[in-house]
N, CA, C and O atoms as a DFTB+ gen file, in Angstrom:
712 C
 N C O
     1  1       8.390     223.655     -79.868
     2  2       7.029     223.162     -79.768
     3  2       6.235     224.128     -78.887
     4  3       6.674     224.471     -77.789
     5  1       5.109     224.551     -79.349
     6  2       4.236     225.414     -78.575
     7  2       3.287     224.519     -77.787
     8  3       2.579     223.687     -78.353
     9  1       3.288     224.707     -76.473
    10  2       2.418     223.903     -75.630
    11  2       1.034     224.529     -75.611
    12  3       0.918     225.754     -75.590
    13  1      -0.019     223.719     -75.617
    14  2      -1.370     224.278     -75.542
    15  2      -1.552     224.981     -74.210
    16  3      -0.961     224.575     -73.209
    17  1      -2.367     226.038     -74.184
    18  2      -2.538     226.785     -72.949
    19  2      -3.214     225.907     -71.917
    20  3      -2.512     225.171     -71.223
    21  1      -4.487     225.933     -71.773
    22  2      -5.136     225.136     -70.742
    23  2      -6.010     224.010     -71.269
    24  3      -6.314     223.078     -70.524
    25  1      -6.411     224.066     -72.496
    26  2      -7.250     222.998     -73.010
    27  2      -8.513     222.853     -72.194
    28  3      -9.249     223.822     -72.007
    29  1      -8.771     221.670     -71.712
    30  2      -9.992     221.360     -70.967
    31  2      -9.743     221.421     -69.461
    32  3      -9.893     220.416     -68.766
    33  1      -9.371     222.571     -68.964
    34  2      -9.133     222.735     -67.534
    35  2     -10.383     223.319     -66.908
    36  3     -10.948     224.283     -67.425
    37  1     -10.815     222.746     -65.806
    38  2     -12.000     223.254     -65.108
    39  2     -11.641     224.532     -64.360
    40  3     -10.724     224.532     -63.538
    41  1     -12.357     225.624     -64.636
    42  2     -12.113     226.907     -63.985
    43  2     -13.124     227.119     -62.862
    44  3     -14.287     226.727     -62.955
    45  1     -12.645     227.742     -61.820
    46  2     -13.536     228.109     -60.725
    47  2     -13.520     229.627     -60.595
    48  3     -12.824     230.309     -61.347
    49  1     -14.264     230.142     -59.669
    50  2     -14.330     231.593     -59.456
    51  2     -12.936     232.120     -59.140
    52  3     -12.153     231.456     -58.461
    53  1     -12.637     233.296     -59.627
    54  2     -11.347     233.920     -59.358
    55  2     -10.250     233.469     -60.282
    56  3      -9.097     233.847     -60.074
    57  1     -10.549     232.669     -61.308
    58  2      -9.550     232.246     -62.277
    59  2      -8.753     231.024     -61.883
    60  3      -7.910     230.569     -62.656
    61  1      -8.995     230.474     -60.693
    62  2      -8.272     229.269     -60.291
    63  2      -8.759     228.087     -61.108
    64  3      -9.918     228.043     -61.520
    65  1      -7.870     227.125     -61.342
    66  2      -8.209     225.959     -62.144
    67  2      -7.893     224.673     -61.375
    68  3      -7.158     224.677     -60.387
    69  1      -8.459     223.603     -61.852
    70  2      -8.184     222.272     -61.325
    71  2      -7.343     221.563     -62.373
    72  3      -7.722     221.496     -63.542
    73  1      -6.211     221.038     -61.955
    74  2      -5.300     220.374     -62.878
    75  2      -5.168     218.917     -62.466
    76  3      -4.824     218.611     -61.324
    77  1      -5.446     218.018     -63.411
    78  2      -5.269     216.586     -63.186
    79  2      -4.283     216.074     -64.220
    80  3      -4.460     216.274     -65.422
    81  1      -3.247     215.414     -63.739
    82  2      -2.229     214.876     -64.639
    83  2      -1.631     213.619     -64.015
    84  3      -1.900     213.293     -62.859
    85  1      -0.834     212.937     -64.786
    86  2      -0.116     211.773     -64.281
    87  2       1.287     212.250     -63.921
    88  3       2.015     212.769     -64.768
    89  1       1.653     212.071     -62.666
    90  2       2.976     212.488     -62.198
    91  2       3.703     211.250     -61.686
    92  3       3.273     210.609     -60.727
    93  1       4.804     210.932     -62.339
    94  2       5.612     209.764     -61.963
    95  2       4.763     208.496     -61.891
    96  3       4.924     207.674     -60.990
    97  1       3.857     208.356     -62.860
    98  2       3.037     207.161     -62.974
    99  2       1.779     207.146     -62.135
   100  3       1.031     206.169     -62.172
   101  1       1.521     208.204     -61.377
   102  2       0.370     208.266     -60.481
   103  2      -0.533     209.442     -60.855
   104  3      -0.043     210.546     -61.091
   105  1      -1.838     209.215     -60.912
   106  2      -2.767     210.301     -61.198
   107  2      -2.793     211.258     -60.017
   108  3      -2.985     210.847     -58.873
   109  1      -2.598     212.538     -60.307
   110  2      -2.573     213.567     -59.264
   111  2      -3.484     214.719     -59.669
   112  3      -3.608     215.026     -60.855
   113  1      -4.118     215.356     -58.696
   114  2      -4.986     216.501     -58.944
   115  2      -4.608     217.627     -58.005
   116  3      -4.368     217.423     -56.815
   117  1      -4.563     218.823     -58.575
   118  2      -4.313     220.026     -57.782
   119  2      -5.500     220.960     -57.987
   120  3      -5.832     221.300     -59.122
   121  1      -6.133     221.370     -56.911
   122  2      -7.257     222.306     -56.960
   123  2      -6.760     223.714     -56.668
   124  3      -5.757     223.898     -55.977
   125  1      -7.459     224.694     -57.191
   126  2      -7.158     226.088     -56.897
   127  2      -5.859     226.577     -57.478
   128  3      -5.218     227.465     -56.916
   129  1      -5.456     226.000     -58.613
   130  2      -4.203     226.395     -59.255
   131  2      -4.394     227.759     -59.916
   132  3      -5.308     227.949     -60.719
   133  1      -3.531     228.692     -59.574
   134  2      -3.551     230.015     -60.172
   135  2      -3.156     229.893     -61.640
   136  3      -2.283     229.093     -61.976
   137  1      -3.778     230.666     -62.511
   138  2      -3.533     230.540     -63.953
   139  2      -2.078     230.766     -64.344
   140  3      -1.629     230.232     -65.358
   141  1      -1.336     231.540     -63.568
   142  2       0.066     231.796     -63.884
   143  2       1.042     230.903     -63.137
   144  3       2.255     231.101     -63.212
   145  1       0.518     229.921     -62.416
   146  2       1.356     229.038     -61.604
   147  2       2.186     228.117     -62.492
   148  3       1.688     227.594     -63.488
   149  1       3.439     227.923     -62.135
   150  2       4.314     227.066     -62.928
   151  2       4.163     225.589     -62.546
   152  3       3.717     225.244     -61.452
   153  1       4.546     224.756     -63.474
   154  2       4.598     223.319     -63.213
   155  2       5.555     223.047     -62.060
   156  3       5.285     222.185     -61.223
   157  1       6.654     223.760     -62.007
   158  2       7.609     223.592     -60.910
   159  2       6.957     223.850     -59.558
   160  3       7.129     223.066     -58.625
   161  1       6.216     224.934     -59.451
   162  2       5.531     225.253     -58.198
   163  2       4.543     224.137     -57.840
   164  3       4.471     223.712     -56.687
   165  1       3.791     223.670     -58.825
   166  2       2.820     222.614     -58.566
   167  2       3.528     221.343     -58.081
   168  3       3.073     220.711     -57.127
   169  1       4.627     220.966     -58.722
   170  2       5.362     219.770     -58.301
   171  2       5.862     219.908     -56.869
   172  3       5.694     218.997     -56.057
   173  1       6.467     221.030     -56.564
   174  2       7.086     221.224     -55.255
   175  2       6.071     221.506     -54.148
   176  3       6.061     220.831     -53.119
   177  1       5.234     222.490     -54.365
   178  2       4.377     222.993     -53.287
   179  2       3.047     222.264     -53.164
   180  3       2.496     222.184     -52.065
   181  1       2.529     221.742     -54.231
   182  2       1.238     221.051     -54.165
   183  2       1.388     219.537     -54.043
   184  3       0.582     218.875     -53.389
   185  1       2.441     218.990     -54.686
   186  2       2.614     217.548     -54.680
   187  2       3.763     217.085     -53.784
   188  3       3.969     215.881     -53.631
   189  1       4.509     218.005     -53.195
   190  2       5.587     217.640     -52.277
   191  2       6.763     216.953     -52.935
   192  3       7.472     216.186     -52.283
   193  1       6.983     217.210     -54.207
   194  2       8.110     216.621     -54.930
   195  2       9.204     217.688     -55.035
   196  3       9.187     218.524     -55.939
   197  1      10.137     217.643     -54.113
   198  2      11.121     218.705     -53.976
   199  2      12.418     218.455     -54.736
   200  3      13.358     219.239     -54.607
   201  1      12.494     217.393     -55.519
   202  2      13.720     217.093     -56.259
   203  2      14.047     218.128     -57.311
   204  3      15.207     218.510     -57.463
   205  1      13.052     218.588     -58.038
   206  2      13.260     219.654     -59.023
   207  2      13.470     220.940     -58.243
   208  3      12.656     221.301     -57.393
   209  1      14.551     221.622     -58.531
   210  2      14.921     222.793     -57.738
   211  2      14.435     224.098     -58.370
   212  3      14.312     224.210     -59.590
   213  1      14.162     225.075     -57.511
   214  2      13.738     226.393     -57.940
   215  2      14.928     227.323     -57.796
   216  3      15.272     227.728     -56.685
   217  1      15.562     227.667     -58.914
   218  2      16.747     228.516     -58.845
   219  2      16.537     229.823     -59.592
   220  3      16.488     230.884     -58.969
   221  1      16.415     229.772     -60.892
   222  2      16.390     231.022     -61.667
   223  2      14.991     231.478     -62.066
   224  3      14.765     232.667     -62.287
   225  1      14.060     230.549     -62.158
   226  2      12.691     230.826     -62.615
   227  2      12.646     231.493     -63.991
   228  3      11.684     232.189     -64.317
   229  1      13.694     231.277     -64.798
   230  2      13.764     231.864     -66.131
   231  2      14.187     230.862     -67.187
   232  3      14.419     231.240     -68.335
   233  1      14.292     229.589     -66.822
   234  2      14.684     228.571     -67.790
   235  2      16.144     228.615     -68.179
   236  3      16.519     228.090     -69.228
   237  1      16.974     229.227     -67.360
   238  2      18.390     229.394     -67.686
   239  2      19.303     228.377     -67.019
   240  3      20.390     228.102     -67.527
   241  1      18.881     227.811     -65.882
   242  2      19.823     227.007     -65.101
   243  2      19.613     225.494     -65.211
   244  3      20.540     224.729     -64.946
   245  1      18.429     225.057     -65.591
   246  2      18.167     223.625     -65.758
   247  2      17.915     222.854     -64.480
   248  3      17.698     221.644     -64.544
   249  1      17.933     223.493     -63.326
   250  2      17.771     222.752     -62.075
   251  2      16.355     222.226     -61.867
   252  3      16.121     221.409     -60.976
   253  1      15.412     222.688     -62.680
   254  2      14.020     222.239     -62.561
   255  2      13.630     221.287     -63.699
   256  3      12.443     221.049     -63.921
   257  1      14.607     220.748     -64.413
   258  2      14.323     219.890     -65.566
   259  2      13.421     218.717     -65.212
   260  3      13.595     218.065     -64.182
   261  1      12.448     218.462     -66.091
   262  2      11.510     217.351     -65.929
   263  2      11.037     216.968     -67.325
   264  3      11.338     217.651     -68.304
   265  1      10.308     215.888     -67.403
   266  2       9.706     215.473     -68.673
   267  2       8.226     215.831     -68.664
   268  3       7.539     215.647     -67.660
   269  1       7.749     216.338     -69.777
   270  2       6.320     216.557     -70.000
   271  2       5.993     215.806     -71.273
   272  3       6.453     216.168     -72.356
   273  1       5.189     214.749     -71.138
   274  2       4.891     213.865     -72.266
   275  2       6.162     213.403     -72.971
   276  3       6.220     213.350     -74.200
   277  1       7.177     213.069     -72.178
   278  2       8.424     212.525     -72.721
   279  2       9.381     213.551     -73.287
   280  3      10.437     213.185     -73.804
   281  1       9.040     214.831     -73.203
   282  2       9.918     215.884     -73.712
   283  2      10.538     216.618     -72.538
   284  3       9.846     216.980     -71.587
   285  1      11.848     216.837     -72.604
   286  2      12.558     217.554     -71.558
   287  2      12.124     219.010     -71.547
   288  3      12.162     219.682     -72.578
   289  1      11.708     219.502     -70.373
   290  2      11.270     220.893     -70.232
   291  2      11.857     221.490     -68.961
   292  3      12.248     220.772     -68.041
   293  1      11.912     222.806     -68.930
   294  2      12.214     223.532     -67.694
   295  2      10.857     223.747     -67.034
   296  3      10.036     224.516     -67.536
   297  1      10.620     223.079     -65.922
   298  2       9.317     223.126     -65.263
   299  2       8.956     224.531     -64.788
   300  3       7.784     224.823     -64.550
   301  1       9.951     225.397     -64.650
   302  2       9.660     226.769     -64.223
   303  2       9.015     227.582     -65.339
   304  3       8.386     228.607     -65.075
   305  1       9.166     227.133     -66.580
   306  2       8.627     227.876     -67.728
   307  2       7.298     227.315     -68.233
   308  3       6.646     227.930     -69.077
   309  1       6.897     226.164     -67.725
   310  2       5.654     225.524     -68.154
   311  2       4.568     225.878     -67.144
   312  3       4.761     225.726     -65.937
   313  1       3.447     226.343     -67.632
   314  2       2.320     226.614     -66.740
   315  2       1.754     225.296     -66.231
   316  3       1.666     224.322     -66.978
   317  1       1.377     225.269     -64.974
   318  2       0.822     224.052     -64.384
   319  2      -0.360     223.552     -65.198
   320  3      -0.512     222.347     -65.402
   321  1      -1.194     224.469     -65.660
   322  2      -2.361     224.093     -66.442
   323  2      -2.020     223.387     -67.743
   324  3      -2.838     222.636     -68.273
   325  1      -0.820     223.620     -68.262
   326  2      -0.399     222.947     -69.480
   327  2      -0.157     221.453     -69.253
   328  3      -0.103     220.684     -70.213
   329  1      -0.014     221.046     -68.011
   330  2       0.185     219.637     -67.690
   331  2      -1.133     218.886     -67.559
   332  3      -1.136     217.663     -67.421
   333  1      -2.254     219.604     -67.601
   334  2      -3.553     218.962     -67.435
   335  2      -3.743     217.858     -68.483
   336  3      -3.616     218.098     -69.683
   337  1      -4.046     216.655     -68.011
   338  2      -4.280     215.517     -68.892
   339  2      -3.020     214.936     -69.504
   340  3      -3.091     214.106     -70.410
   341  1      -1.880     215.361     -69.019
   342  2      -0.619     214.920     -69.612
   343  2       0.220     214.163     -68.589
   344  3      -0.158     214.039     -67.424
   345  1       1.363     213.661     -69.046
   346  2       2.252     212.892     -68.181
   347  2       3.489     213.715     -67.826
   348  3       4.159     214.265     -68.700
   349  1       3.773     213.788     -66.539
   350  2       4.943     214.492     -66.026
   351  2       5.836     213.473     -65.311
   352  3       5.354     212.649     -64.533
   353  1       7.124     213.540     -65.580
   354  2       8.090     212.713     -64.846
   355  2       9.150     213.654     -64.295
   356  3       9.844     214.348     -65.037
   357  1       9.254     213.657     -62.972
   358  2      10.269     214.464     -62.298
   359  2      11.432     213.547     -61.910
   360  3      11.396     212.343     -62.161
   361  1      12.438     214.119     -61.311
   362  2      13.598     213.333     -60.880
   363  2      13.169     212.179     -59.974
   364  3      13.779     211.110     -60.007
   365  1      12.128     212.382     -59.167
   366  2      11.683     211.327     -58.249
   367  2      11.128     210.107     -58.979
   368  3      11.191     208.997     -58.451
   369  1      10.586     210.290     -60.182
   370  2      10.001     209.182     -60.917
   371  2      10.877     208.661     -62.036
   372  3      10.482     207.759     -62.774
   373  1      12.051     209.220     -62.161
   374  2      12.958     208.862     -63.240
   375  2      13.678     207.560     -62.939
   376  3      14.078     207.314     -61.801
   377  1      13.842     206.732     -63.951
   378  2      14.663     205.535     -63.819
   379  2      16.104     205.966     -64.092
   380  3      16.662     205.689     -65.154
   381  1      16.688     206.647     -63.113
   382  2      17.994     207.256     -63.322
   383  2      19.096     206.749     -62.428
   384  3      20.089     207.447     -62.222
   385  1      18.951     205.551     -61.888
   386  2      19.940     205.024     -60.940
   387  2      21.332     204.939     -61.571
   388  3      22.323     205.272     -60.922
   389  1      21.414     204.505     -62.809
   390  2      22.713     204.378     -63.486
   391  2      23.386     205.742     -63.594
   392  3      24.582     205.872     -63.334
   393  1      22.613     206.757     -63.978
   394  2      23.153     208.106     -64.117
   395  2      23.549     208.655     -62.749
   396  3      24.624     209.236     -62.605
   397  1      22.702     208.478     -61.757
   398  2      23.011     208.963     -60.412
   399  2      24.291     208.327     -59.882
   400  3      25.141     209.013     -59.313
   401  1      24.427     207.021     -60.069
   402  2      25.633     206.316     -59.592
   403  2      26.874     206.838     -60.310
   404  3      27.925     206.995     -59.688
   405  1      26.767     207.103     -61.593
   406  2      27.905     207.637     -62.347
   407  2      28.306     209.011     -61.824
   408  3      29.496     209.315     -61.743
   409  1      27.335     209.843     -61.468
   410  2      27.650     211.159     -60.905
   411  2      28.400     211.015     -59.584
   412  3      29.339     211.766     -59.320
   413  1      27.992     210.059     -58.754
   414  2      28.665     209.826     -57.482
   415  2      30.085     209.322     -57.730
   416  3      31.041     209.839     -57.152
   417  1      30.221     208.314     -58.589
   418  2      31.531     207.714     -58.854
   419  2      32.510     208.710     -59.472
   420  3      33.705     208.656     -59.184
   421  1      32.024     209.608     -60.308
   422  2      32.889     210.584     -60.970
   423  2      33.169     211.806     -60.099
   424  3      33.958     212.668     -60.484
   425  1      32.541     211.889     -58.948
   426  2      32.733     213.040     -58.067
   427  2      32.099     214.306     -58.616
   428  3      32.586     215.410     -58.373
   429  1      31.014     214.142     -59.355
   430  2      30.352     215.276     -60.015
   431  2      29.273     215.913     -59.157
   432  3      28.520     216.762     -59.633
   433  1      29.193     215.511     -57.894
   434  2      28.181     216.051     -56.986
   435  2      28.888     216.779     -55.853
   436  3      29.718     216.196     -55.155
   437  1      28.563     218.038     -55.673
   438  2      29.089     218.759     -54.512
   439  2      27.918     219.256     -53.680
   440  3      27.482     218.558     -52.765
   441  1      27.401     220.432     -53.968
   442  2      26.276     220.920     -53.158
   443  2      24.993     220.175     -53.503
   444  3      24.101     220.059     -52.662
   445  1      24.889     219.672     -54.724
   446  2      23.739     218.875     -55.125
   447  2      22.556     219.657     -55.665
   448  3      21.576     219.055     -56.102
   449  1      22.619     220.970     -55.646
   450  2      21.477     221.768     -56.084
   451  2      21.183     221.566     -57.562
   452  3      20.018     221.462     -57.947
   453  1      22.209     221.508     -58.395
   454  2      22.014     221.343     -59.839
   455  2      21.869     219.877     -60.243
   456  3      21.424     219.577     -61.350
   457  1      22.241     218.978     -59.355
   458  2      22.326     217.559     -59.709
   459  2      21.024     216.971     -60.246
   460  3      21.076     216.267     -61.254
   461  1      19.859     217.213     -59.643
   462  2      18.640     216.617     -60.219
   463  2      18.413     217.026     -61.682
   464  3      18.072     216.188     -62.517
   465  1      18.600     218.299     -61.982
   466  2      18.437     218.750     -63.364
   467  2      19.454     218.139     -64.303
   468  3      19.130     217.781     -65.435
   469  1      20.693     218.021     -63.830
   470  2      21.736     217.400     -64.652
   471  2      21.449     215.919     -64.877
   472  3      21.692     215.399     -65.966
   473  1      20.938     215.245     -63.866
   474  2      20.600     213.817     -64.005
   475  2      19.470     213.645     -65.022
   476  3      19.534     212.759     -65.874
   477  1      18.445     214.479     -64.939
   478  2      17.336     214.384     -65.893
   479  2      17.828     214.697     -67.308
   480  3      17.464     213.994     -68.251
   481  1      18.644     215.731     -67.471
   482  2      19.170     216.090     -68.792
   483  2      20.072     214.991     -69.339
   484  3      20.040     214.698     -70.534
   485  1      20.876     214.381     -68.470
   486  2      21.734     213.275     -68.902
   487  2      20.896     212.069     -69.302
   488  3      21.171     211.420     -70.311
   489  1      19.878     211.776     -68.513
   490  2      18.962     210.673     -68.836
   491  2      18.353     210.903     -70.216
   492  3      18.287     209.985     -71.034
   493  1      17.909     212.131     -70.469
   494  2      17.315     212.469     -71.764
   495  2      18.332     212.275     -72.894
   496  3      18.009     211.698     -73.933
   497  1      19.541     212.751     -72.690
   498  2      20.585     212.583     -73.704
   499  2      20.843     211.113     -73.999
   500  3      20.889     210.709     -75.161
   501  1      21.010     210.309     -72.949
   502  2      21.369     208.896     -73.143
   503  2      20.238     208.072     -73.739
   504  3      20.498     207.044     -74.365
   505  1      19.009     208.489     -73.565
   506  2      17.924     207.739     -74.225
   507  2      17.873     208.086     -75.718
   508  3      17.410     207.283     -76.528
   509  1      18.348     209.280     -76.078
   510  2      18.401     209.683     -77.485
   511  2      19.698     209.257     -78.159
   512  3      19.694     208.824     -79.312
   513  1      20.814     209.380     -77.433
   514  2      22.146     209.083     -77.969
   515  2      22.870     208.221     -76.925
   516  3      23.486     208.755     -76.003
   517  1      22.796     206.903     -77.066
   518  2      23.356     206.030     -76.038
   519  2      24.853     206.205     -75.771
   520  3      25.307     205.995     -74.646
   521  1      25.617     206.585     -76.788
   522  2      27.064     206.761     -76.634
   523  2      27.462     208.112     -77.210
   524  3      28.034     208.177     -78.298
   525  1      27.164     209.195     -76.489
   526  2      27.413     210.534     -77.016
   527  2      28.890     210.920     -76.999
   528  3      29.662     210.463     -76.156
   529  1      29.256     211.763     -77.939
   530  2      30.597     212.337     -77.946
   531  2      30.650     213.437     -76.892
   532  3      29.617     213.838     -76.356
   533  1      31.855     213.926     -76.595
   534  2      31.968     215.012     -75.632
   535  2      31.220     216.252     -76.114
   536  3      30.601     216.958     -75.318
   537  1      31.278     216.513     -77.408
   538  2      30.560     217.666     -77.967
   539  2      29.051     217.513     -77.785
   540  3      28.365     218.484     -77.467
   541  1      28.533     216.306     -77.984
   542  2      27.098     216.062     -77.788
   543  2      26.705     216.222     -76.317
   544  3      25.624     216.719     -76.003
   545  1      27.591     215.797     -75.429
   546  2      27.335     215.952     -73.990
   547  2      27.292     217.429     -73.645
   548  3      26.374     217.885     -72.963
   549  1      28.271     218.171     -74.107
   550  2      28.325     219.611     -73.821
   551  2      27.080     220.323     -74.353
   552  3      26.527     221.196     -73.683
   553  1      26.649     219.955     -75.541
   554  2      25.456     220.587     -76.113
   555  2      24.204     220.232     -75.309
   556  3      23.372     221.096     -75.035
   557  1      24.075     218.956     -74.934
   558  2      22.884     218.516     -74.198
   559  2      22.795     219.143     -72.808
   560  3      21.699     219.355     -72.292
   561  1      23.934     219.435     -72.209
   562  2      23.948     219.997     -70.858
   563  2      24.130     221.508     -70.847
   564  3      24.274     222.108     -69.782
   565  1      24.126     222.122     -72.011
   566  2      24.351     223.568     -72.107
   567  2      23.299     224.375     -71.345
   568  3      23.571     225.504     -70.937
   569  1      22.115     223.821     -71.150
   570  2      21.059     224.525     -70.428
   571  2      21.104     224.330     -68.926
   572  3      20.196     224.761     -68.215
   573  1      22.155     223.684     -68.435
   574  2      22.284     223.415     -66.996
   575  2      23.501     224.157     -66.448
   576  3      24.591     224.097     -67.016
   577  1      23.294     224.847     -65.349
   578  2      24.382     225.594     -64.713
   579  2      24.765     224.916     -63.409
   580  3      23.910     224.578     -62.590
   581  1      26.077     224.723     -63.230
   582  2      26.627     224.219     -61.969
   583  2      27.615     225.257     -61.475
   584  3      28.497     225.691     -62.216
   585  1      27.466     225.647     -60.239
   586  2      28.351     226.669     -59.686
   587  2      29.461     226.071     -58.814
   588  3      30.337     226.805     -58.356
   589  1      29.441     224.777     -58.581
   590  2      30.397     224.186     -57.641
   591  2      31.472     223.323     -58.292
   592  3      32.661     223.519     -58.040
   593  1      31.067     222.375     -59.122
   594  2      32.000     221.336     -59.553
   595  2      32.859     221.720     -60.726
   596  3      33.910     221.111     -60.924
   597  1      32.470     222.699     -61.513
   598  2      33.093     222.849     -62.818
   599  2      32.438     221.779     -63.667
   600  3      31.579     221.048     -63.174
   601  1      32.801     221.672     -64.868
   602  2      32.072     220.745     -65.729
   603  2      32.860     219.499     -66.093
   604  3      32.280     218.562     -66.641
   605  1      34.150     219.449     -65.814
   606  2      34.958     218.282     -66.191
   607  2      34.419     217.001     -65.552
   608  3      34.285     215.979     -66.224
   609  1      34.114     217.058     -64.265
   610  2      33.614     215.863     -63.579
   611  2      32.197     215.507     -64.032
   612  3      31.823     214.335     -64.048
   613  1      31.423     216.507     -64.393
   614  2      30.072     216.245     -64.890
   615  2      30.148     215.534     -66.239
   616  3      29.420     214.572     -66.479
   617  1      31.016     216.000     -67.104
   618  2      31.193     215.350     -68.410
   619  2      31.705     213.929     -68.204
   620  3      31.256     213.004     -68.881
   621  1      32.632     213.750     -67.285
   622  2      33.124     212.393     -66.977
   623  2      31.990     211.506     -66.481
   624  3      31.918     210.327     -66.827
   625  1      31.108     212.077     -65.672
   626  2      29.975     211.301     -65.150
   627  2      29.060     210.844     -66.277
   628  3      28.601     209.702     -66.276
   629  1      28.792     211.715     -67.233
   630  2      27.935     211.340     -68.371
   631  2      28.623     210.259     -69.187
   632  3      27.978     209.299     -69.609
   633  1      29.925     210.401     -69.416
   634  2      30.668     209.373     -70.159
   635  2      30.641     208.047     -69.419
   636  3      30.502     206.993     -70.039
   637  1      30.769     208.088     -68.111
   638  2      30.713     206.878     -67.297
   639  2      29.322     206.235     -67.379
   640  3      29.207     205.016     -67.503
   641  1      28.283     207.047     -67.310
   642  2      26.916     206.517     -67.414
   643  2      26.658     205.904     -68.780
   644  3      25.871     204.966     -68.906
   645  1      27.312     206.428     -69.793
   646  2      27.120     205.926     -71.159
   647  2      27.907     204.655     -71.437
   648  3      27.582     203.910     -72.361
   649  1      28.933     204.406     -70.646
   650  2      29.761     203.230     -70.881
   651  2      29.198     202.032     -70.138
   652  3      28.575     202.178     -69.087
   653  1      29.421     200.849     -70.689
   654  2      28.961     199.652     -69.980
   655  2      29.728     199.518     -68.659
   656  3      30.934     199.761     -68.617
   657  1      29.052     199.142     -67.612
   658  2      29.671     198.964     -66.303
   659  2      30.431     197.644     -66.320
   660  3      29.820     196.602     -66.557
   661  1      31.753     197.647     -66.075
   662  2      32.553     196.414     -66.170
   663  2      32.028     195.273     -65.310
   664  3      31.980     194.133     -65.773
   665  1      31.635     195.551     -64.070
   666  2      31.143     194.471     -63.197
   667  2      29.842     193.904     -63.734
   668  3      29.631     192.691     -63.707
   669  1      28.966     194.777     -64.224
   670  2      27.698     194.300     -64.783
   671  2      27.948     193.478     -66.039
   672  3      27.323     192.438     -66.245
   673  1      28.863     193.951     -66.874
   674  2      29.168     193.216     -68.115
   675  2      29.768     191.847     -67.794
   676  3      29.436     190.860     -68.451
   677  1      30.650     191.778     -66.788
   678  2      31.237     190.495     -66.402
   679  2      30.148     189.558     -65.894
   680  3      30.152     188.367     -66.208
   681  1      29.214     190.095     -65.107
   682  2      28.099     189.295     -64.601
   683  2      27.228     188.763     -65.715
   684  3      26.769     187.622     -65.660
   685  1      26.997     189.584     -66.731
   686  2      26.197     189.143     -67.875
   687  2      26.910     188.035     -68.639
   688  3      26.280     187.067     -69.067
   689  1      28.225     188.174     -68.812
   690  2      28.981     187.143     -69.528
   691  2      28.926     185.831     -68.769
   692  3      28.813     184.767     -69.378
   693  1      29.006     185.893     -67.430
   694  2      28.935     184.682     -66.623
   695  2      27.567     184.036     -66.743
   696  3      27.474     182.813     -66.842
   697  1      26.498     184.835     -66.737
   698  2      25.144     184.296     -66.836
   699  2      24.923     183.641     -68.201
   700  3      24.281     182.595     -68.294
   701  1      25.456     184.260     -69.257
   702  2      25.286     183.723     -70.609
   703  2      26.015     182.395     -70.726
   704  3      25.545     181.489     -71.415
   705  1      27.175     182.268     -70.051
   706  2      27.982     181.049     -70.128
   707  2      27.381     179.871     -69.396
   708  3      27.824     178.741     -69.600
   709  1      26.394     180.088     -68.556
   710  2      25.784     178.991     -67.779
   711  2      24.973     178.081     -68.625
   712  3      24.400     177.116     -68.120
């Protein structure tokens, strides 16, 4: 998908632009955005959302994964101006508690640098494919690099997040029986 360049972005002297978008459900505005500024930079440096990590700045590692209008993107490759008038969801605004807990339980978190991107990518996979095969998991996470854990525990974490939680299922059965 080709993202529109700037659309209706207000330009000021020197090429700086004003970007207004919805970030994690809240309307946010950034003034003086440089035309080449990335969405990642805007999230981190202008909005103080440090969950998306800045690692490769080339779209290779996945540590900056976020949603733009519901589509998974590498925020380092998206121009901030492309988010104007659109919806952005970063790790901070993601409903990812189930995925995060699975990563903890599976021991898939070590240094934590890649974890936000992996959680967002896993969230995206599970909303598209609720019960993915190992091959589907590997394909969905192929754009994410982890230098610490290896991938066995990460794959286990995704499988755990995809499976029904036994305690939750038991609680649901008890509630239904009432």
